[in-house]
XYZ file of N, CA, C and O in Angstrom:
608
model
N 35.789 -23.158 -2.216
C 35.292 -23.552 -0.922
C 33.782 -23.756 -0.967
O 33.284 -24.718 -0.422
N 33.059 -22.847 -1.616
C 31.611 -22.981 -1.671
C 31.197 -24.196 -2.498
O 30.172 -24.807 -2.243
N 32.030 -24.570 -3.493
C 31.748 -25.767 -4.283
C 31.850 -27.012 -3.412
O 31.028 -27.923 -3.525
N 32.834 -27.043 -2.523
C 32.977 -28.186 -1.604
C 31.760 -28.299 -0.705
O 31.234 -29.378 -0.486
N 31.333 -27.173 -0.165
C 30.176 -27.179 0.741
C 28.932 -27.631 -0.005
O 28.161 -28.448 0.495
N 28.739 -27.130 -1.216
C 27.588 -27.511 -2.025
C 27.604 -29.004 -2.329
O 26.573 -29.678 -2.232
N 28.782 -29.545 -2.667
C 28.899 -30.975 -2.950
C 28.579 -31.812 -1.720
O 27.844 -32.791 -1.807
N 29.114 -31.417 -0.555
C 28.853 -32.171 0.674
C 27.372 -32.134 1.036
O 26.798 -33.137 1.429
N 26.730 -30.977 0.889
C 25.303 -30.871 1.206
C 24.486 -31.748 0.271
O 23.584 -32.462 0.697
N 24.820 -31.716 -1.029
C 24.065 -32.537 -1.981
C 24.266 -34.021 -1.720
O 23.334 -34.810 -1.870
N 25.475 -34.422 -1.307
C 25.708 -35.823 -0.993
C 24.970 -36.236 0.277
O 24.422 -37.333 0.364
N 24.960 -35.349 1.277
C 24.272 -35.663 2.526
C 22.763 -35.758 2.329
O 22.101 -36.573 2.962
N 22.203 -34.937 1.466
C 20.770 -34.974 1.195
C 20.378 -36.290 0.536
O 19.299 -36.819 0.769
N 21.292 -36.853 -0.258
C 20.967 -38.075 -0.990
C 21.004 -39.326 -0.116
O 20.604 -40.393 -0.548
N 21.481 -39.224 1.130
C 21.526 -40.381 2.031
C 20.148 -40.592 2.637
O 19.585 -39.675 3.228
N 19.600 -41.779 2.499
C 18.288 -42.026 3.101
C 18.366 -41.999 4.627
O 19.391 -42.329 5.205
N 17.278 -41.619 5.255
C 17.263 -41.544 6.704
C 17.395 -42.919 7.356
O 17.803 -43.028 8.498
N 17.073 -43.953 6.624
C 17.150 -45.295 7.179
C 18.527 -45.931 6.968
O 18.672 -47.129 7.121
N 19.520 -45.151 6.596
C 20.857 -45.697 6.355
C 21.384 -46.345 7.634
O 21.192 -45.843 8.737
N 22.058 -47.437 7.454
C 22.631 -48.195 8.559
C 23.773 -47.407 9.198
O 24.556 -46.774 8.510
N 23.853 -47.435 10.523
C 24.974 -46.802 11.214
C 26.221 -47.636 11.002
O 26.186 -48.863 11.122
N 27.303 -46.972 10.689
C 28.590 -47.636 10.497
C 29.550 -47.143 11.566
O 29.565 -45.955 11.900
N 30.356 -48.057 12.091
C 31.204 -47.746 13.227
C 32.674 -48.001 12.918
O 33.013 -48.855 12.115
N 33.529 -47.250 13.608
C 34.966 -47.511 13.591
C 35.490 -47.202 14.986
O 34.859 -46.498 15.765
N 36.660 -47.747 15.308
C 37.233 -47.531 16.631
C 38.345 -46.487 16.562
O 38.213 -45.403 17.085
N 39.423 -46.818 15.906
C 40.552 -45.904 15.757
C 41.054 -45.984 14.316
O 40.593 -46.810 13.540
N 42.016 -45.145 13.998
C 42.644 -45.172 12.686
C 44.097 -45.581 12.874
O 44.829 -44.963 13.644
N 44.488 -46.648 12.182
C 45.860 -47.143 12.245
C 46.506 -46.944 10.872
O 45.991 -47.428 9.869
N 47.630 -46.238 10.831
C 48.328 -45.966 9.577
C 49.612 -46.785 9.518
O 50.435 -46.727 10.436
N 49.746 -47.557 8.437
C 50.963 -48.324 8.197
C 51.735 -47.613 7.090
O 51.263 -47.509 5.957
N 52.915 -47.102 7.432
C 53.710 -46.327 6.484
C 55.162 -46.797 6.505
O 55.932 -46.391 7.368
N 55.567 -47.613 5.520
C 56.939 -48.113 5.498
C 57.942 -47.156 4.837
O 59.125 -47.456 4.788
N 57.496 -46.004 4.365
C 58.370 -45.099 3.622
C 59.014 -44.069 4.552
O 58.327 -43.432 5.350
N 60.325 -43.873 4.444
C 61.020 -42.964 5.362
C 60.781 -41.478 5.096
O 60.989 -40.664 5.988
N 60.315 -41.104 3.898
C 60.125 -39.693 3.576
C 59.050 -39.093 4.475
O 57.878 -39.432 4.357
N 59.474 -38.232 5.399
C 58.541 -37.543 6.301
C 57.577 -38.519 6.977
O 56.385 -38.242 7.099
N 58.096 -39.661 7.435
C 57.244 -40.720 8.000
C 56.348 -40.219 9.128
O 55.145 -40.474 9.137
N 56.906 -39.510 10.088
C 56.113 -39.043 11.229
C 54.997 -38.098 10.812
O 53.862 -38.234 11.257
N 55.319 -37.149 9.937
C 54.316 -36.186 9.489
C 53.219 -36.871 8.689
O 52.031 -36.663 8.937
N 53.594 -37.694 7.711
C 52.611 -38.356 6.852
C 51.701 -39.263 7.683
O 50.485 -39.259 7.514
N 52.281 -40.015 8.602
C 51.508 -40.939 9.432
C 50.515 -40.186 10.319
O 49.328 -40.532 10.363
N 50.970 -39.160 11.016
C 50.060 -38.433 11.909
C 49.021 -37.645 11.121
O 47.865 -37.559 11.528
N 49.417 -37.078 9.974
C 48.464 -36.323 9.161
C 47.370 -37.246 8.630
O 46.183 -36.918 8.706
N 47.755 -38.403 8.077
C 46.767 -39.351 7.554
C 45.835 -39.848 8.658
O 44.632 -39.974 8.444
N 46.383 -40.118 9.825
C 45.572 -40.612 10.932
C 44.481 -39.609 11.304
O 43.299 -39.956 11.389
N 44.864 -38.355 11.499
C 43.866 -37.357 11.893
C 42.926 -37.001 10.735
O 41.731 -36.799 10.946
N 43.448 -36.957 9.500
C 42.600 -36.609 8.357
C 41.560 -37.692 8.079
O 40.390 -37.385 7.828
N 41.957 -38.956 8.134
C 41.012 -40.047 7.878
C 39.976 -40.117 8.997
O 38.793 -40.342 8.738
N 40.387 -39.901 10.228
C 39.418 -39.882 11.330
C 38.387 -38.761 11.113
O 37.186 -38.971 11.267
N 38.836 -37.591 10.718
C 37.919 -36.473 10.439
C 36.977 -36.803 9.290
O 35.786 -36.509 9.354
N 37.511 -37.411 8.232
C 36.685 -37.784 7.079
C 35.608 -38.778 7.484
O 34.450 -38.655 7.090
N 35.975 -39.778 8.282
C 34.994 -40.770 8.727
C 33.890 -40.107 9.551
O 32.703 -40.382 9.355
N 34.262 -39.230 10.459
C 33.263 -38.551 11.291
C 32.379 -37.624 10.455
O 31.171 -37.566 10.670
N 32.978 -36.931 9.483
C 32.203 -36.028 8.623
C 31.200 -36.782 7.759
O 30.164 -36.235 7.394
N 31.508 -38.016 7.410
C 30.616 -38.787 6.538
C 29.636 -39.655 7.319
O 28.976 -40.516 6.738
N 29.534 -39.442 8.621
C 28.497 -40.100 9.408
C 28.900 -41.385 10.106
O 28.058 -42.034 10.719
N 30.165 -41.774 10.024
C 30.611 -42.948 10.766
C 30.652 -42.581 12.240
O 30.927 -41.444 12.609
N 30.376 -43.542 13.094
C 30.337 -43.308 14.526
C 31.558 -43.967 15.163
O 31.848 -45.140 14.910
N 32.266 -43.190 15.994
C 33.452 -43.735 16.653
C 33.022 -44.418 17.939
O 32.610 -43.779 18.906
N 33.069 -45.753 17.920
C 32.644 -46.566 19.052
C 33.472 -47.848 19.045
O 33.321 -48.693 18.170
N 34.349 -47.995 20.010
C 35.253 -49.149 20.027
C 34.562 -50.453 20.433
O 35.117 -51.522 20.243
N 33.349 -50.381 20.976
C 32.618 -51.600 21.302
C 31.989 -52.210 20.060
O 31.879 -53.421 19.948
N 31.574 -51.371 19.102
C 30.893 -51.862 17.906
C 31.764 -51.816 16.658
O 31.498 -52.525 15.696
N 32.782 -50.962 16.640
C 33.567 -50.757 15.430
C 34.930 -51.402 15.469
O 35.436 -51.785 16.521
N 35.511 -51.520 14.289
C 36.860 -52.059 14.140
C 37.818 -50.921 13.805
O 37.403 -49.823 13.469
N 39.082 -51.228 13.848
C 40.103 -50.243 13.503
C 40.077 -49.962 12.008
O 40.052 -50.888 11.196
N 40.067 -48.688 11.656
C 40.186 -48.285 10.249
C 41.671 -48.355 9.904
O 42.508 -47.801 10.619
N 41.990 -49.039 8.820
C 43.397 -49.225 8.451
C 43.714 -48.438 7.188
O 43.009 -48.527 6.185
N 44.791 -47.674 7.266
C 45.293 -46.926 6.123
C 46.711 -47.426 5.863
O 47.552 -47.373 6.756
N 46.934 -47.926 4.657
C 48.268 -48.407 4.319
C 48.832 -47.541 3.197
O 48.198 -47.376 2.154
N 50.005 -46.975 3.425
C 50.678 -46.195 2.393
C 51.400 -47.198 1.496
O 52.326 -47.876 1.914
N 50.922 -47.326 0.258
C 51.459 -48.298 -0.688
C 52.637 -47.707 -1.461
O 53.599 -48.396 -1.774
N 52.554 -46.410 -1.762
C 53.625 -45.744 -2.496
C 53.699 -44.294 -2.046
O 52.678 -43.644 -1.847
N 54.912 -43.808 -1.886
C 55.143 -42.403 -1.564
C 56.429 -41.989 -2.252
O 57.486 -42.544 -1.976
N 56.322 -41.065 -3.193
C 57.527 -40.644 -3.897
C 57.542 -39.151 -4.122
O 56.505 -38.515 -4.313
N 58.722 -38.603 -4.073
C 58.985 -37.190 -4.294
C 60.236 -37.154 -5.143
O 61.345 -37.236 -4.635
N 60.050 -37.102 -6.459
C 61.175 -37.257 -7.381
C 61.382 -35.998 -8.209
O 60.423 -35.412 -8.719
N 62.645 -35.620 -8.379
C 62.975 -34.470 -9.202
C 62.637 -34.738 -10.660
O 62.874 -35.828 -11.173
N 62.054 -33.732 -11.315
C 61.666 -33.939 -12.712
C 62.029 -32.753 -13.603
O 61.883 -32.844 -14.812
N 62.488 -31.652 -13.033
C 62.899 -30.495 -13.837
C 64.195 -29.945 -13.253
O 64.333 -29.824 -12.043
N 65.153 -29.632 -14.123
C 66.452 -29.138 -13.671
C 66.628 -27.696 -14.126
O 66.356 -27.355 -15.270
N 67.106 -26.872 -13.205
C 67.378 -25.468 -13.505
C 68.637 -25.065 -12.737
O 68.664 -25.148 -11.509
N 69.665 -24.660 -13.444
C 70.906 -24.234 -12.792
C 71.563 -25.316 -11.973
O 71.943 -25.089 -10.833
N 71.681 -26.503 -12.515
C 72.310 -27.660 -11.854
C 71.566 -28.143 -10.610
O 72.132 -28.854 -9.787
N 70.338 -27.741 -10.438
C 69.531 -28.209 -9.301
C 68.144 -28.578 -9.791
O 67.653 -28.045 -10.776
N 67.512 -29.459 -9.056
C 66.126 -29.774 -9.375
C 65.249 -28.588 -8.982
O 65.340 -28.081 -7.873
N 64.420 -28.160 -9.895
C 63.509 -27.054 -9.586
C 62.049 -27.483 -9.667
O 61.156 -26.719 -9.355
N 61.808 -28.704 -10.112
C 60.456 -29.228 -10.181
C 60.431 -30.675 -9.737
O 61.379 -31.429 -9.990
N 59.390 -31.045 -9.041
C 59.276 -32.383 -8.492
C 57.899 -32.968 -8.775
O 56.909 -32.238 -8.822
N 57.856 -34.264 -8.929
C 56.587 -34.993 -8.990
C 56.392 -35.663 -7.644
O 57.236 -36.446 -7.206
N 55.300 -35.343 -6.992
C 54.969 -35.944 -5.705
C 53.771 -36.849 -5.913
O 52.778 -36.442 -6.509
N 53.853 -38.084 -5.441
C 52.691 -38.971 -5.546
C 52.601 -39.858 -4.311
O 53.609 -40.199 -3.693
N 51.371 -40.196 -3.990
C 51.107 -41.091 -2.861
C 49.936 -41.992 -3.231
O 48.975 -41.557 -3.861
N 50.067 -43.256 -2.871
C 48.988 -44.225 -3.043
C 48.682 -44.814 -1.676
O 49.592 -45.244 -0.961
N 47.395 -44.800 -1.313
C 46.988 -45.362 -0.023
C 45.854 -46.359 -0.242
O 45.097 -46.254 -1.195
N 45.779 -47.332 0.657
C 44.634 -48.244 0.731
C 43.881 -47.905 2.007
O 44.486 -47.813 3.074
N 42.575 -47.712 1.886
C 41.728 -47.421 3.041
C 40.807 -48.606 3.262
O 40.084 -49.011 2.352
N 40.865 -49.182 4.457
C 40.065 -50.347 4.788
C 39.392 -50.091 6.133
O 40.054 -50.024 7.164
N 38.062 -49.949 6.096
C 37.293 -49.775 7.325
C 35.981 -50.532 7.151
O 35.289 -50.369 6.162
N 35.696 -51.396 8.117
C 34.541 -52.272 8.045
C 34.631 -53.083 6.752
O 35.611 -53.756 6.532
N 33.644 -53.014 5.873
C 33.696 -53.740 4.601
C 34.130 -52.829 3.450
O 34.135 -53.245 2.301
N 34.454 -51.594 3.761
C 34.894 -50.641 2.750
C 36.389 -50.817 2.529
O 37.186 -50.744 3.465
N 36.788 -51.078 1.289
C 38.201 -51.264 0.962
C 38.454 -50.642 -0.401
O 37.917 -51.117 -1.403
N 39.234 -49.579 -0.424
C 39.478 -48.880 -1.680
C 40.887 -48.301 -1.690
O 41.428 -47.935 -0.654
N 41.448 -48.217 -2.903
C 42.783 -47.655 -3.092
C 42.664 -46.287 -3.765
O 41.839 -46.095 -4.657
N 43.501 -45.347 -3.335
C 43.512 -43.998 -3.892
C 44.940 -43.608 -4.249
O 45.872 -43.882 -3.494
N 45.101 -42.960 -5.400
C 46.393 -42.437 -5.818
C 46.242 -40.953 -6.092
O 45.352 -40.533 -6.832
N 47.108 -40.170 -5.476
C 47.117 -38.726 -5.660
C 48.506 -38.313 -6.120
O 49.510 -38.817 -5.605
N 48.584 -37.392 -7.071
C 49.898 -36.908 -7.509
C 49.801 -35.455 -7.938
O 48.731 -34.968 -8.311
N 50.950 -34.796 -7.898
C 50.998 -33.389 -8.268
C 52.435 -33.007 -8.630
O 53.386 -33.484 -8.027
N 52.573 -32.122 -9.619
C 53.861 -31.533 -9.957
C 54.036 -30.287 -9.102
O 53.105 -29.493 -8.940
N 55.231 -30.110 -8.558
C 55.522 -28.972 -7.698
C 56.781 -28.283 -8.190
O 57.802 -28.941 -8.397
N 56.716 -26.989 -8.392
C 57.895 -26.218 -8.784
C 58.519 -25.610 -7.535
O 57.842 -24.980 -6.730
N 59.820 -25.824 -7.378
C 60.549 -25.260 -6.242
C 61.568 -24.247 -6.763
O 62.614 -24.630 -7.269
N 61.291 -22.974 -6.646
C 62.261 -21.996 -7.108
C 63.516 -21.975 -6.242
O 64.571 -21.579 -6.684
N 63.398 -22.427 -4.991
C 64.529 -22.437 -4.069
C 64.635 -23.817 -3.426
O 63.835 -24.155 -2.559
N 65.629 -24.647 -3.826
C 65.747 -25.998 -3.264
C 65.975 -26.027 -1.760
O 65.809 -27.055 -1.127
N 66.332 -24.899 -1.145
C 66.553 -24.890 0.300
C 65.254 -24.993 1.095
O 65.275 -25.102 2.306
N 64.098 -24.978 0.406
C 62.820 -25.127 1.108
C 62.662 -26.512 1.707
O 61.929 -26.710 2.648
N 63.331 -27.493 1.149
C 63.428 -28.839 1.702
C 62.128 -29.473 2.120
O 61.153 -29.465 1.388
N 62.094 -30.039 3.329
C 60.959 -30.828 3.776
C 59.701 -30.005 4.011
O 58.614 -30.533 3.984
N 59.829 -28.722 4.243
C 58.638 -27.902 4.449
C 57.742 -27.941 3.220
O 56.533 -28.013 3.327
N 58.321 -27.940 2.046
C 57.527 -27.988 0.819
C 56.858 -29.359 0.685
O 55.725 -29.447 0.249
N 57.559 -30.423 1.042
C 56.966 -31.761 0.973
C 55.716 -31.808 1.855
O 54.673 -32.309 1.456
N 55.818 -31.267 3.045
C 54.678 -31.282 3.963
C 53.506 -30.480 3.415
O 52.361 -30.933 3.461
N 53.765 -29.300 2.900
C 52.666 -28.482 2.398
C 52.040 -29.087 1.141
O 50.833 -29.021 0.948
N 52.854 -29.714 0.290
C 52.331 -30.366 -0.911
C 51.462 -31.553 -0.514
O 50.369 -31.745 -1.036
N 51.918 -32.356 0.436
C 51.142 -33.501 0.883
C 49.803 -33.057 1.464
O 48.750 -33.605 1.126
N 49.831 -32.048 2.334
C 48.590 -31.557 2.942
C 47.647 -31.007 1.870
O 46.439 -31.262 1.901
N 48.191 -30.281 0.900
C 47.368 -29.711 -0.171
C 46.738 -30.805 -1.033
O 45.550 -30.757 -1.341
N 47.534 -31.797 -1.411
C 47.012 -32.898 -2.231
C 45.900 -33.626 -1.488
O 44.838 -33.905 -2.041
N 46.124 -33.930 -0.231
C 45.133 -34.714 0.507
C 43.868 -33.911 0.762
O 42.763 -34.441 0.665
N 43.998 -32.625 1.064
C 42.808 -31.798 1.296
C 41.962 -31.675 0.036
O 40.744 -31.768 0.093
N 42.604 -31.450 -1.105
C 41.834 -31.288 -2.342
C 41.268 -32.607 -2.846
O 40.251 -32.622 -3.531
N 41.895 -33.717 -2.499
C 41.428 -35.019 -2.972
C 40.519 -35.726 -1.981
O 39.933 -36.753 -2.310
N 40.407 -35.206 -0.779
C 39.601 -35.886 0.238
C 38.122 -35.922 -0.115
O 37.394 -36.783 0.383
N 37.667 -35.029 -0.976
C 36.259 -35.072 -1.395
C 35.933 -36.384 -2.092
O 34.827 -36.909 -1.953
N 36.885 -36.920 -2.839
C 36.675 -38.203 -3.514
C 36.483 -39.321 -2.485
O 35.618 -40.183 -2.643
N 37.268 -39.291 -1.430
C 37.137 -40.296 -0.372
C 35.788 -40.130 0.329
O 35.084 -41.106 0.585
N 35.413 -38.888 0.633
C 34.128 -38.629 1.293
C 32.969 -39.113 0.435
O 32.034 -39.737 0.940
N 33.038 -38.846 -0.845
C 31.980 -39.277 -1.769
C 31.858 -40.798 -1.761
O 30.750 -41.342 -1.684
N 32.987 -41.499 -1.831
C 32.964 -42.967 -1.825
C 32.409 -43.511 -0.512
O 31.633 -44.476 -0.503
N 32.792 -42.910 0.612
C 32.283 -43.369 1.910
C 30.787 -43.111 2.042
O 30.056 -43.948 2.591
N 30.316 -41.969 1.543
C 28.876 -41.678 1.594
C 28.086 -42.630 0.714
O 27.009 -43.090 1.091
N 28.605 -42.970 -0.460
C 27.938 -43.934 -1.325
C 27.916 -45.324 -0.690
O 26.923 -46.038 -0.778
N 29.005 -45.701 -0.030
C 29.081 -46.972 0.680
C 28.020 -47.017 1.774
O 27.315 -47.997 1.959
N 27.895 -45.906 2.520
C 26.906 -45.837 3.595
C 25.486 -45.875 3.025
O 24.600 -46.508 3.580
N 25.282 -45.189 1.906
C 23.966 -45.155 1.262
C 23.518 -46.555 0.846
O 22.339 -46.889 0.915
N 24.473 -47.395 0.437
C 24.157 -48.761 0.036
C 23.995 -49.690 1.236
O 23.828 -50.903 1.063
N 24.082 -49.144 2.427
C 23.875 -49.956 3.622
C 25.142 -50.619 4.130
O 25.077 -51.562 4.914
N 26.295 -50.157 3.691
C 27.551 -50.730 4.157
C 27.909 -52.046 3.547
O 28.627 -52.849 4.148
N 27.423 -52.300 2.354
C 27.738 -53.570 1.680
C 28.531 -53.316 0.428
O 28.323 -52.547 -0.357
């Protein structure tokens, strides 16, 4: 946790005071995948909005455009078998983030061991939240660098 705070402070210090203000209106998530569609869509919407606000973007619908998040790939596939059941899964998600002139693709993946297959969708949700929280620093870093360059 302290490493995250230190990284964010160092990135914020490196932004010049004359950096251009960047605006967005809302976050729109396009998710064609049925796996936990409601959870993934609402989680991405609120997480991306928080990331934009944390990195200095201003939410103003008069000056900003809609930030678009497109889920390009979402998979949760069994990869380890124990006692005639899958006990390990590979979870991966690929998203495209497009806001203003910023357009970047991100892929996150993780192996998850499930000692009890009855955990079902609850494990998918916690794995997704964990992957996105730990990987969101990469998105924040890219957005801060984009802002530092003046939004070009």
